[in-house]
PDB file of C-alpha atoms in Angstrom:
ATOM      1  CA  MET A   1       6.761  36.689  47.576  1.00  0.00           C
ATOM      2  CA  ALA A   2       9.892  36.382  49.714  1.00  0.00           C
ATOM      3  CA  TYR A   3      10.574  33.110  51.495  1.00  0.00           C
ATOM      4  CA  GLU A   4      13.129  32.318  54.185  1.00  0.00           C
ATOM      5  CA  PHE A   5      13.776  28.623  53.599  1.00  0.00           C
ATOM      6  CA  ILE A   6      13.043  28.163  49.909  1.00  0.00           C
ATOM      7  CA  ARG A   7      13.530  30.049  46.644  1.00  0.00           C
ATOM      8  CA  VAL A   8      10.978  30.256  43.844  1.00  0.00           C
ATOM      9  CA  ASP A   9      12.148  31.426  40.421  1.00  0.00           C
ATOM     10  CA  ARG A  10      10.155  31.776  37.203  1.00  0.00           C
ATOM     11  CA  ASP A  11      11.441  31.129  33.696  1.00  0.00           C
ATOM     12  CA  GLY A  12       8.429  31.655  31.460  1.00  0.00           C
ATOM     13  CA  PRO A  13       5.976  28.821  32.167  1.00  0.00           C
ATOM     14  CA  VAL A  14       8.589  26.876  34.164  1.00  0.00           C
ATOM     15  CA  THR A  15       8.874  27.427  37.920  1.00  0.00           C
ATOM     16  CA  ILE A  16      11.965  26.314  39.858  1.00  0.00           C
ATOM     17  CA  PHE A  17      11.528  25.520  43.556  1.00  0.00           C
ATOM     18  CA  THR A  18      14.811  25.387  45.490  1.00  0.00           C
ATOM     19  CA  LEU A  19      15.028  23.915  48.984  1.00  0.00           C
ATOM     20  CA  ASN A  20      17.291  26.531  50.547  1.00  0.00           C
ATOM     21  CA  ARG A  21      18.767  25.235  53.813  1.00  0.00           C
ATOM     22  CA  PRO A  22      22.199  24.110  52.582  1.00  0.00           C
ATOM     23  CA  GLU A  23      23.714  24.460  56.060  1.00  0.00           C
ATOM     24  CA  VAL A  24      21.649  21.403  57.107  1.00  0.00           C
ATOM     25  CA  MET A  25      21.796  19.630  53.729  1.00  0.00           C
ATOM     26  CA  ASN A  26      18.357  21.057  52.899  1.00  0.00           C
ATOM     27  CA  ALA A  27      16.685  19.058  55.660  1.00  0.00           C
ATOM     28  CA  LEU A  28      13.200  20.398  56.255  1.00  0.00           C
ATOM     29  CA  HIS A  29      11.485  21.613  59.400  1.00  0.00           C
ATOM     30  CA  SER A  30       7.949  22.806  59.991  1.00  0.00           C
ATOM     31  CA  PRO A  31       8.409  26.405  58.707  1.00  0.00           C
ATOM     32  CA  ALA A  32       9.946  25.090  55.481  1.00  0.00           C
ATOM     33  CA  HIS A  33       7.050  22.668  54.959  1.00  0.00           C
ATOM     34  CA  PHE A  34       4.537  25.500  55.236  1.00  0.00           C
ATOM     35  CA  GLU A  35       6.518  27.747  52.887  1.00  0.00           C
ATOM     36  CA  LEU A  36       6.570  24.954  50.305  1.00  0.00           C
ATOM     37  CA  ASP A  37       2.849  24.368  50.793  1.00  0.00           C
ATOM     38  CA  GLU A  38       2.199  28.030  50.026  1.00  0.00           C
ATOM     39  CA  ALA A  39       4.510  27.995  47.001  1.00  0.00           C
ATOM     40  CA  PHE A  40       2.937  24.864  45.513  1.00  0.00           C
ATOM     41  CA  ASN A  41      -0.549  26.268  46.157  1.00  0.00           C
ATOM     42  CA  ALA A  42       0.393  29.347  44.133  1.00  0.00           C
ATOM     43  CA  PHE A  43       1.902  27.192  41.387  1.00  0.00           C
ATOM     44  CA  ALA A  44      -1.224  25.061  41.146  1.00  0.00           C
ATOM     45  CA  ALA A  45      -3.514  28.097  40.971  1.00  0.00           C
ATOM     46  CA  ASP A  46      -1.570  30.102  38.360  1.00  0.00           C
ATOM     47  CA  PRO A  47      -2.598  29.188  34.778  1.00  0.00           C
ATOM     48  CA  ASP A  48       0.644  30.662  33.449  1.00  0.00           C
ATOM     49  CA  GLN A  49       2.817  28.208  35.416  1.00  0.00           C
ATOM     50  CA  TRP A  50       2.901  24.926  33.504  1.00  0.00           C
ATOM     51  CA  VAL A  51       5.839  22.832  34.782  1.00  0.00           C
ATOM     52  CA  GLY A  52       7.747  22.802  38.084  1.00  0.00           C
ATOM     53  CA  VAL A  53      11.349  21.822  38.816  1.00  0.00           C
ATOM     54  CA  VAL A  54      12.290  20.964  42.418  1.00  0.00           C
ATOM     55  CA  THR A  55      15.949  21.039  43.463  1.00  0.00           C
ATOM     56  CA  GLY A  56      18.209  21.740  46.438  1.00  0.00           C
ATOM     57  CA  ALA A  57      20.601  24.593  47.158  1.00  0.00           C
ATOM     58  CA  GLY A  58      24.316  23.826  47.003  1.00  0.00           C
ATOM     59  CA  ASP A  59      26.006  20.762  45.569  1.00  0.00           C
ATOM     60  CA  ARG A  60      25.894  18.370  48.541  1.00  0.00           C
ATOM     61  CA  ALA A  61      22.227  17.602  48.969  1.00  0.00           C
ATOM     62  CA  PHE A  62      18.842  17.640  47.331  1.00  0.00           C
ATOM     63  CA  SER A  63      17.409  17.078  50.805  1.00  0.00           C
ATOM     64  CA  ALA A  64      18.490  15.027  53.793  1.00  0.00           C
ATOM     65  CA  GLY A  65      14.812  14.711  54.690  1.00  0.00           C
ATOM     66  CA  ASN A  66      13.396  15.475  58.110  1.00  0.00           C
ATOM     67  CA  ASP A  67      15.454  17.878  60.224  1.00  0.00           C
ATOM     68  CA  LEU A  68      16.045  15.457  63.096  1.00  0.00           C
ATOM     69  CA  LYS A  69      18.208  17.904  65.065  1.00  0.00           C
ATOM     70  CA  HIS A  70      15.418  20.462  64.963  1.00  0.00           C
ATOM     71  CA  GLN A  71      12.981  17.782  66.121  1.00  0.00           C
ATOM     72  CA  ALA A  72      15.308  16.497  68.861  1.00  0.00           C
ATOM     73  CA  GLY A  73      15.751  20.052  70.102  1.00  0.00           C
ATOM     74  CA  GLY A  74      12.039  20.347  70.719  1.00  0.00           C
ATOM     75  CA  GLY A  75      11.121  22.038  67.461  1.00  0.00           C
ATOM     76  CA  GLY A  76       7.602  21.472  66.241  1.00  0.00           C
ATOM     77  CA  MET A  77       7.110  19.082  63.336  1.00  0.00           C
ATOM     78  CA  THR A  78       3.633  20.126  62.229  1.00  0.00           C
ATOM     79  CA  LEU A  79       2.897  19.441  58.574  1.00  0.00           C
ATOM     80  CA  PRO A  80       0.397  21.132  56.250  1.00  0.00           C
ATOM     81  CA  PRO A  81      -2.406  18.957  54.810  1.00  0.00           C
ATOM     82  CA  SER A  82      -0.303  18.645  51.626  1.00  0.00           C
ATOM     83  CA  GLY A  83       2.280  16.649  53.586  1.00  0.00           C
ATOM     84  CA  PHE A  84       6.070  16.619  53.744  1.00  0.00           C
ATOM     85  CA  ALA A  85       7.536  19.516  51.722  1.00  0.00           C
ATOM     86  CA  GLY A  86       3.983  20.622  50.975  1.00  0.00           C
ATOM     87  CA  LEU A  87       3.992  17.902  48.330  1.00  0.00           C
ATOM     88  CA  THR A  88       3.900  14.250  49.409  1.00  0.00           C
ATOM     89  CA  SER A  89       0.145  14.281  50.192  1.00  0.00           C
ATOM     90  CA  ARG A  90      -0.758  16.684  47.384  1.00  0.00           C
ATOM     91  CA  PHE A  91      -2.697  14.228  45.222  1.00  0.00           C
ATOM     92  CA  ASP A  92      -4.641  16.750  43.131  1.00  0.00           C
ATOM     93  CA  LEU A  93      -1.730  18.522  41.409  1.00  0.00           C
ATOM     94  CA  THR A  94      -2.053  17.789  37.686  1.00  0.00           C
ATOM     95  CA  LYS A  95       0.828  20.025  36.583  1.00  0.00           C
ATOM     96  CA  PRO A  96       4.032  18.000  36.077  1.00  0.00           C
ATOM     97  CA  LEU A  97       6.937  18.255  38.508  1.00  0.00           C
ATOM     98  CA  ILE A  98      10.549  17.347  37.763  1.00  0.00           C
ATOM     99  CA  ALA A  99      12.940  16.548  40.624  1.00  0.00           C
ATOM    100  CA  ALA A 100      16.477  17.732  39.829  1.00  0.00           C
ATOM    101  CA  VAL A 101      18.390  15.751  42.442  1.00  0.00           C
ATOM    102  CA  ASN A 102      21.762  17.391  43.002  1.00  0.00           C
ATOM    103  CA  GLY A 103      23.186  15.210  45.786  1.00  0.00           C
ATOM    104  CA  VAL A 104      21.908  13.321  48.810  1.00  0.00           C
ATOM    105  CA  ALA A 105      18.193  12.443  48.694  1.00  0.00           C
ATOM    106  CA  MET A 106      17.606  10.616  51.958  1.00  0.00           C
ATOM    107  CA  GLY A 107      14.375   9.700  53.714  1.00  0.00           C
ATOM    108  CA  GLY A 108      11.959  12.549  53.187  1.00  0.00           C
ATOM    109  CA  GLY A 109      14.272  13.925  50.523  1.00  0.00           C
ATOM    110  CA  PHE A 110      13.846  10.759  48.479  1.00  0.00           C
ATOM    111  CA  GLU A 111      10.110  10.895  49.164  1.00  0.00           C
ATOM    112  CA  ILE A 112       9.998  14.408  47.681  1.00  0.00           C
ATOM    113  CA  ALA A 113      11.683  13.095  44.527  1.00  0.00           C
ATOM    114  CA  LEU A 114       9.274  10.140  44.363  1.00  0.00           C
ATOM    115  CA  ALA A 115       6.334  12.559  44.663  1.00  0.00           C
ATOM    116  CA  CYS A 116       7.550  14.285  41.503  1.00  0.00           C
ATOM    117  CA  ASP A 117       6.673  12.881  38.084  1.00  0.00           C
ATOM    118  CA  LEU A 118      10.194  12.761  36.629  1.00  0.00           C
ATOM    119  CA  VAL A 119      13.574  12.440  38.348  1.00  0.00           C
ATOM    120  CA  ILE A 120      16.751  13.855  36.824  1.00  0.00           C
ATOM    121  CA  ALA A 121      19.752  12.902  38.958  1.00  0.00           C
ATOM    122  CA  SER A 122      23.250  14.304  39.149  1.00  0.00           C
ATOM    123  CA  GLU A 123      26.010  11.722  38.821  1.00  0.00           C
ATOM    124  CA  THR A 124      26.742  12.475  42.482  1.00  0.00           C
ATOM    125  CA  ALA A 125      23.180  11.833  43.689  1.00  0.00           C
ATOM    126  CA  THR A 126      22.411   9.094  46.201  1.00  0.00           C
ATOM    127  CA  PHE A 127      19.007   7.823  47.299  1.00  0.00           C
ATOM    128  CA  ALA A 128      17.820   5.906  50.351  1.00  0.00           C
ATOM    129  CA  LEU A 129      14.962   5.356  52.772  1.00  0.00           C
ATOM    130  CA  PRO A 130      17.055   4.958  55.953  1.00  0.00           C
ATOM    131  CA  GLU A 131      14.308   5.753  58.485  1.00  0.00           C
ATOM    132  CA  PRO A 132      14.522   2.341  60.249  1.00  0.00           C
ATOM    133  CA  ARG A 133      18.121   3.199  61.232  1.00  0.00           C
ATOM    134  CA  VAL A 134      16.699   5.836  63.582  1.00  0.00           C
ATOM    135  CA  GLY A 135      13.571   3.960  64.628  1.00  0.00           C
ATOM    136  CA  LEU A 136      11.261   5.622  62.105  1.00  0.00           C
ATOM    137  CA  ALA A 137       9.503   4.606  58.878  1.00  0.00           C
ATOM    138  CA  ALA A 138       9.134   6.274  55.466  1.00  0.00           C
ATOM    139  CA  LEU A 139       5.550   7.383  56.006  1.00  0.00           C
ATOM    140  CA  ALA A 140       5.568  10.334  53.577  1.00  0.00           C
ATOM    141  CA  GLY A 141       4.820   8.076  50.641  1.00  0.00           C
ATOM    142  CA  GLY A 142       8.109   6.222  50.275  1.00  0.00           C
ATOM    143  CA  LEU A 143       6.722   2.863  51.404  1.00  0.00           C
ATOM    144  CA  HIS A 144       4.035   3.097  48.720  1.00  0.00           C
ATOM    145  CA  ARG A 145       5.459   5.137  45.853  1.00  0.00           C
ATOM    146  CA  LEU A 146       8.715   3.193  45.591  1.00  0.00           C
ATOM    147  CA  PRO A 147       7.045  -0.236  45.052  1.00  0.00           C
ATOM    148  CA  ARG A 148       4.762   1.351  42.473  1.00  0.00           C
ATOM    149  CA  ALA A 149       7.781   2.848  40.694  1.00  0.00           C
ATOM    150  CA  ILE A 150      10.177  -0.124  40.644  1.00  0.00           C
ATOM    151  CA  GLY A 151       8.240  -3.188  41.781  1.00  0.00           C
ATOM    152  CA  GLN A 152       7.807  -4.905  45.117  1.00  0.00           C
ATOM    153  CA  LYS A 153      11.012  -6.930  45.380  1.00  0.00           C
ATOM    154  CA  GLN A 154      13.396  -4.185  44.300  1.00  0.00           C
ATOM    155  CA  ALA A 155      11.633  -1.677  46.568  1.00  0.00           C
ATOM    156  CA  LEU A 156      11.766  -3.997  49.565  1.00  0.00           C
ATOM    157  CA  GLY A 157      15.441  -4.542  48.845  1.00  0.00           C
ATOM    158  CA  MET A 158      15.950  -0.833  49.502  1.00  0.00           C
ATOM    159  CA  ILE A 159      13.367  -0.386  52.261  1.00  0.00           C
ATOM    160  CA  LEU A 160      14.382  -3.366  54.409  1.00  0.00           C
ATOM    161  CA  THR A 161      18.090  -2.556  54.292  1.00  0.00           C
ATOM    162  CA  GLY A 162      18.065   1.233  54.181  1.00  0.00           C
ATOM    163  CA  ARG A 163      20.894   0.963  51.653  1.00  0.00           C
ATOM    164  CA  ARG A 164      22.091   3.824  49.491  1.00  0.00           C
ATOM    165  CA  VAL A 165      21.502   3.692  45.759  1.00  0.00           C
ATOM    166  CA  THR A 166      23.552   5.667  43.245  1.00  0.00           C
ATOM    167  CA  ALA A 167      22.091   7.688  40.389  1.00  0.00           C
ATOM    168  CA  GLN A 168      23.140   5.048  37.874  1.00  0.00           C
ATOM    169  CA  GLU A 169      21.490   2.268  39.873  1.00  0.00           C
ATOM    170  CA  GLY A 170      18.382   4.426  40.223  1.00  0.00           C
ATOM    171  CA  LEU A 171      18.348   4.705  36.426  1.00  0.00           C
ATOM    172  CA  ALA A 172      18.655   0.925  36.101  1.00  0.00           C
ATOM    173  CA  LEU A 173      15.930   0.336  38.713  1.00  0.00           C
ATOM    174  CA  GLY A 174      13.624   2.746  36.914  1.00  0.00           C
ATOM    175  CA  PHE A 175      12.960   5.609  39.330  1.00  0.00           C
ATOM    176  CA  VAL A 176      15.488   7.931  37.624  1.00  0.00           C
ATOM    177  CA  ASN A 177      14.733   9.203  34.107  1.00  0.00           C
ATOM    178  CA  GLU A 178      18.183  10.572  33.240  1.00  0.00           C
ATOM    179  CA  VAL A 179      21.578  10.995  34.871  1.00  0.00           C
ATOM    180  CA  ALA A 180      23.350  14.308  34.269  1.00  0.00           C
ATOM    181  CA  ALA A 181      26.791  15.720  34.942  1.00  0.00           C
ATOM    182  CA  PRO A 182      26.660  17.828  38.131  1.00  0.00           C
ATOM    183  CA  GLY A 183      27.166  21.090  36.288  1.00  0.00           C
ATOM    184  CA  ALA A 184      24.490  20.267  33.733  1.00  0.00           C
ATOM    185  CA  LEU A 185      21.749  19.054  36.084  1.00  0.00           C
ATOM    186  CA  ILE A 186      19.482  22.092  35.942  1.00  0.00           C
ATOM    187  CA  SER A 187      19.937  22.559  32.197  1.00  0.00           C
ATOM    188  CA  VAL A 188      18.968  18.909  31.638  1.00  0.00           C
ATOM    189  CA  ALA A 189      15.897  19.336  33.863  1.00  0.00           C
ATOM    190  CA  GLN A 190      15.026  22.495  31.947  1.00  0.00           C
ATOM    191  CA  ARG A 191      15.379  20.591  28.667  1.00  0.00           C
ATOM    192  CA  TRP A 192      12.796  18.075  29.891  1.00  0.00           C
ATOM    193  CA  ALA A 193      10.575  20.953  31.050  1.00  0.00           C
ATOM    194  CA  ALA A 194      10.901  22.671  27.660  1.00  0.00           C
ATOM    195  CA  GLN A 195       9.885  19.468  25.877  1.00  0.00           C
ATOM    196  CA  ILE A 196       6.793  19.257  28.081  1.00  0.00           C
ATOM    197  CA  CYS A 197       5.996  22.925  27.392  1.00  0.00           C
ATOM    198  CA  GLU A 198       5.929  22.231  23.652  1.00  0.00           C
ATOM    199  CA  LEU A 199       2.737  20.248  24.274  1.00  0.00           C
ATOM    200  CA  SER A 200      -0.710  21.353  25.354  1.00  0.00           C
ATOM    201  CA  PRO A 201      -0.672  22.043  29.108  1.00  0.00           C
ATOM    202  CA  MET A 202      -4.284  20.903  29.288  1.00  0.00           C
ATOM    203  CA  SER A 203      -3.410  17.628  27.559  1.00  0.00           C
ATOM    204  CA  ILE A 204      -0.429  17.111  29.853  1.00  0.00           C
ATOM    205  CA  ARG A 205      -2.543  17.644  32.981  1.00  0.00           C
ATOM    206  CA  ALA A 206      -5.253  15.322  31.706  1.00  0.00           C
ATOM    207  CA  SER A 207      -2.673  12.674  30.820  1.00  0.00           C
ATOM    208  CA  LYS A 208      -0.922  12.870  34.200  1.00  0.00           C
ATOM    209  CA  GLU A 209      -4.196  12.620  36.071  1.00  0.00           C
ATOM    210  CA  ALA A 210      -5.355   9.678  33.951  1.00  0.00           C
ATOM    211  CA  VAL A 211      -2.133   7.761  34.592  1.00  0.00           C
ATOM    212  CA  TYR A 212      -2.260   8.135  38.377  1.00  0.00           C
ATOM    213  CA  LYS A 213      -6.003   7.643  38.762  1.00  0.00           C
ATOM    214  CA  GLY A 214      -5.912   4.744  36.328  1.00  0.00           C
ATOM    215  CA  LEU A 215      -3.325   2.944  38.457  1.00  0.00           C
ATOM    216  CA  ASP A 216      -5.841   3.017  41.312  1.00  0.00           C
ATOM    217  CA  GLU A 217      -8.578   1.415  39.212  1.00  0.00           C
ATOM    218  CA  PRO A 218      -9.046  -2.346  39.711  1.00  0.00           C
ATOM    219  CA  THR A 219      -8.631  -3.270  36.045  1.00  0.00           C
ATOM    220  CA  LEU A 220      -7.417  -1.847  32.746  1.00  0.00           C
ATOM    221  CA  GLU A 221     -10.990  -1.949  31.479  1.00  0.00           C
ATOM    222  CA  ALA A 222     -12.178   0.106  34.451  1.00  0.00           C
ATOM    223  CA  ALA A 223      -9.384   2.630  33.977  1.00  0.00           C
ATOM    224  CA  MET A 224     -10.231   3.134  30.310  1.00  0.00           C
ATOM    225  CA  ALA A 225     -13.941   3.396  31.076  1.00  0.00           C
ATOM    226  CA  SER A 226     -13.344   6.022  33.778  1.00  0.00           C
ATOM    227  CA  GLN A 227     -10.725   8.253  32.171  1.00  0.00           C
ATOM    228  CA  ASN A 228     -13.124  10.598  30.371  1.00  0.00           C
ATOM    229  CA  ARG A 229     -14.761  11.422  33.708  1.00  0.00           C
ATOM    230  CA  TYR A 230     -11.576  12.577  35.431  1.00  0.00           C
ATOM    231  CA  PRO A 231     -11.637  16.341  36.171  1.00  0.00           C
ATOM    232  CA  ALA A 232      -8.553  17.310  34.155  1.00  0.00           C
ATOM    233  CA  MET A 233      -9.792  15.292  31.170  1.00  0.00           C
ATOM    234  CA  ALA A 234     -13.181  17.017  31.360  1.00  0.00           C
ATOM    235  CA  ALA A 235     -11.380  20.370  31.515  1.00  0.00           C
ATOM    236  CA  LEU A 236      -9.336  19.442  28.440  1.00  0.00           C
ATOM    237  CA  PHE A 237     -12.469  18.770  26.391  1.00  0.00           C
ATOM    238  CA  LYS A 238     -13.801  22.248  27.258  1.00  0.00           C
ATOM    239  CA  SER A 239     -10.506  24.097  26.775  1.00  0.00           C
ATOM    240  CA  ALA A 240      -9.134  26.476  24.158  1.00  0.00           C
ATOM    241  CA  ASP A 241      -6.229  24.052  23.715  1.00  0.00           C
ATOM    242  CA  PHE A 242      -8.666  21.349  22.576  1.00  0.00           C
ATOM    243  CA  VAL A 243      -9.693  23.640  19.704  1.00  0.00           C
ATOM    244  CA  GLU A 244      -6.249  25.100  19.024  1.00  0.00           C
ATOM    245  CA  GLY A 245      -4.388  21.814  18.558  1.00  0.00           C
ATOM    246  CA  PRO A 246      -6.338  20.424  15.586  1.00  0.00           C
ATOM    247  CA  LEU A 247      -6.670  23.928  14.099  1.00  0.00           C
ATOM    248  CA  ALA A 248      -2.912  24.524  14.193  1.00  0.00           C
ATOM    249  CA  PHE A 249      -2.314  21.087  12.672  1.00  0.00           C
ATOM    250  CA  ALA A 250      -4.743  21.826   9.828  1.00  0.00           C
ATOM    251  CA  GLN A 251      -3.131  25.223   9.223  1.00  0.00           C
ATOM    252  CA  LYS A 252       0.381  23.709   9.327  1.00  0.00           C
ATOM    253  CA  ARG A 253       1.622  26.039  12.063  1.00  0.00           C
ATOM    254  CA  ALA A 254       2.894  25.726  15.617  1.00  0.00           C
ATOM    255  CA  PRO A 255       0.072  25.754  18.143  1.00  0.00           C
ATOM    256  CA  ALA A 256      -0.306  28.715  20.507  1.00  0.00           C
ATOM    257  CA  TRP A 257      -1.224  26.936  23.701  1.00  0.00           C
ATOM    258  CA  LYS A 258      -3.246  28.808  26.319  1.00  0.00           C
ATOM    259  CA  GLY A 259      -3.196  26.279  29.141  1.00  0.00           C
ATOM    260  CA  ARG A 260      -6.834  26.951  29.782  1.00  0.00           C
TER     261      ARG A 260
END
């Protein structure tokens, strides 16, 4: 369907979501949040969409976060239940998401990237949680996802100063998977997506869910004991992919994944 503030493009099983407000550095307001919520709902429900890539329009910004001018002007800031960008409180999405960060990722913009499973950053990308500079706090997951991604001390070093971090430092800290030349960013993200699509979508969803749910378990033993009961793992065991993988291996051919 047509959207006003985002673009959604399909390339086989890969779906590219583009935050499309370049005139405000892809800052998001309430209508954009609800469009993204609808787009991610459709992505989650479609068995033929396997991997998502999230990026920003233009070359200046992935997203500058919350549209403060819209808010200051009296614009409503209602969020869908799925949170900022229709994503930061979406805890049941088992399909992998790749953030292709093409410039500034500030505040909520950084929180969108942290809500994705992989982060590919342009050499020009910068990241920060600067909310305390304007009397706010990074409540869309940044205060919790960043420490889980890079450790408490390094995360607090960013959170308590609001400082900007380059793509290369993000790679060194561990929240960036790869740094790409600006003109190659999307192709690099698509390469990662293609590598994921070579594997069973059902296995990928089960693996992603097990990682995140396992981190919430109190011990490694508890995580390993619980993993077979997670919904995506149970779905894997009942899937066509679970039969196809060993069969293709035995027949020495490439598997024909169904994703169901």
